[in-house]
Short mmCIF file of C-alpha atoms in Angstrom, two decimals:
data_model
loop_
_atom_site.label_atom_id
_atom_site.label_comp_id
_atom_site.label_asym_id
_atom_site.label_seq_id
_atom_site.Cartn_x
_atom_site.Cartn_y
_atom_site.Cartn_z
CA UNK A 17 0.00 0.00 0.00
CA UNK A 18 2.88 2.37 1.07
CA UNK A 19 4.43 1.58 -2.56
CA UNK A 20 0.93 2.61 -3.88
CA UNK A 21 0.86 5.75 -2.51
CA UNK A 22 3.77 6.60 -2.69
CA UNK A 23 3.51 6.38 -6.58
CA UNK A 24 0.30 8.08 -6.75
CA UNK A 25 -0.27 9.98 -9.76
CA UNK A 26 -3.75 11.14 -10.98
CA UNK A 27 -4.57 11.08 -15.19
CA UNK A 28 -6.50 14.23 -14.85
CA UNK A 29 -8.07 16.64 -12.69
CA UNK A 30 -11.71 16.29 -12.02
CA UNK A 31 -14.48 19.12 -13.53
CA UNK A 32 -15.70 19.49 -10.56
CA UNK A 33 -15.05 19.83 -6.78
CA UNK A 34 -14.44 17.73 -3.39
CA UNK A 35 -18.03 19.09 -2.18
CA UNK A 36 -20.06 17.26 -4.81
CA UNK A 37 -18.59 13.88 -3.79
CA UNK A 38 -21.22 12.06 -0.93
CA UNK A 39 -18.73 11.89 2.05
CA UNK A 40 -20.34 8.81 3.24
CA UNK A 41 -19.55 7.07 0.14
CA UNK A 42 -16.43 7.16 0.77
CA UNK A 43 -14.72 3.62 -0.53
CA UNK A 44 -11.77 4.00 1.63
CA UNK A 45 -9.63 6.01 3.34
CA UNK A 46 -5.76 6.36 3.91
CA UNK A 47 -4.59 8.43 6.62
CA UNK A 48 -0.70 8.67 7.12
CA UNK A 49 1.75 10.46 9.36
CA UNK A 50 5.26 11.32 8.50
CA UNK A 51 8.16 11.30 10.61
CA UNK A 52 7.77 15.15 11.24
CA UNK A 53 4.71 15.04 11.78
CA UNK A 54 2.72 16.08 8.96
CA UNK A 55 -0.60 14.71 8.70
CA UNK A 56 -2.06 13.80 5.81
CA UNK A 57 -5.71 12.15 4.58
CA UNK A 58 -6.81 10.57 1.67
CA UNK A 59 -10.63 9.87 0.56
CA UNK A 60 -10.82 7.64 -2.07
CA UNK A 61 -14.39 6.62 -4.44
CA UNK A 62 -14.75 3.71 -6.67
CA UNK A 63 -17.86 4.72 -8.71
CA UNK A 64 -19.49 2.08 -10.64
CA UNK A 65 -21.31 4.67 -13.60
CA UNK A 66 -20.01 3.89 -16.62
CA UNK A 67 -17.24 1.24 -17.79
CA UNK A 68 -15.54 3.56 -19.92
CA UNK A 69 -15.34 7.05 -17.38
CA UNK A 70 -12.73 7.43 -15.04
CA UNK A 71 -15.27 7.02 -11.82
CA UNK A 72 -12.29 6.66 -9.46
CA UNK A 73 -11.38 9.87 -7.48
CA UNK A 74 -9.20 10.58 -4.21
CA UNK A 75 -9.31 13.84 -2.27
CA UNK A 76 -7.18 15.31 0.19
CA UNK A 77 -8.64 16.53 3.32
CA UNK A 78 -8.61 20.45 3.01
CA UNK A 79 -8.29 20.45 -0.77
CA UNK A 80 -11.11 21.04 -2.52
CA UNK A 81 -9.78 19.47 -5.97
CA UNK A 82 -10.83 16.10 -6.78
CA UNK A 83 -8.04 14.15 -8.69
CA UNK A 84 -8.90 11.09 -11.52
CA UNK A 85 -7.04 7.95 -10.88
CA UNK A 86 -7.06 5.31 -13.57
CA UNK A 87 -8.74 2.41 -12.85
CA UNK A 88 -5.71 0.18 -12.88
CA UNK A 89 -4.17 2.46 -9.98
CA UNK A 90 -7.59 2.75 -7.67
CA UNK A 91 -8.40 -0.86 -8.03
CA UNK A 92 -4.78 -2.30 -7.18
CA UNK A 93 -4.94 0.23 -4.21
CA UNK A 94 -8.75 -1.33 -3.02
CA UNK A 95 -7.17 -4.47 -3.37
CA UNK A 96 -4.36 -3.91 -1.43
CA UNK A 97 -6.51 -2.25 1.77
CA UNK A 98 -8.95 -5.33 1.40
CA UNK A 99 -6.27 -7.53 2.21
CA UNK A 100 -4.75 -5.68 5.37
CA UNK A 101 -8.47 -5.95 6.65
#
């Protein structure tokens, strides 16, 4: 997960912002401290609308932009979390 993350990269930038997303369908979130101290907090969705839309987003807290991830990167990261569960 920690190799996930930390090779993050989102295809594009979402037309819209953080406050349209339903916070409590949230399909996961990663919350991580660094060895300073910083705090961070990422709210991932896995949308099911179309097969051929990027439907997979991830947010970080305070941000109001909503980044696309492909769907290679935001399933391999679901995967990941479902198996530390």
């Amino acid at each position: 997960v920690v190799k996930n993350l930390a090779n993050l990269s989102a295809v594009d930038i979402a037309d819209f912002k953080s406050n349209a997303l339903d916070p409590k369908k949230v399909s996961f979130t990663l919350e991580i401290t660094t060895t300073d101290e910083t705090h961070y907090k990422l709210d991932f969705w896995v949308n099911d609308k179309n097969k051929d839309d990027n439907d997979y987003y991830v947010v970080r807290e305070g941000v109001d932009t909503v980044y696309e991830l492909t769907k290679f990167v935001a399933e391999n990261m679901n995967k990941k979390i479902k198996f530390l569960e």
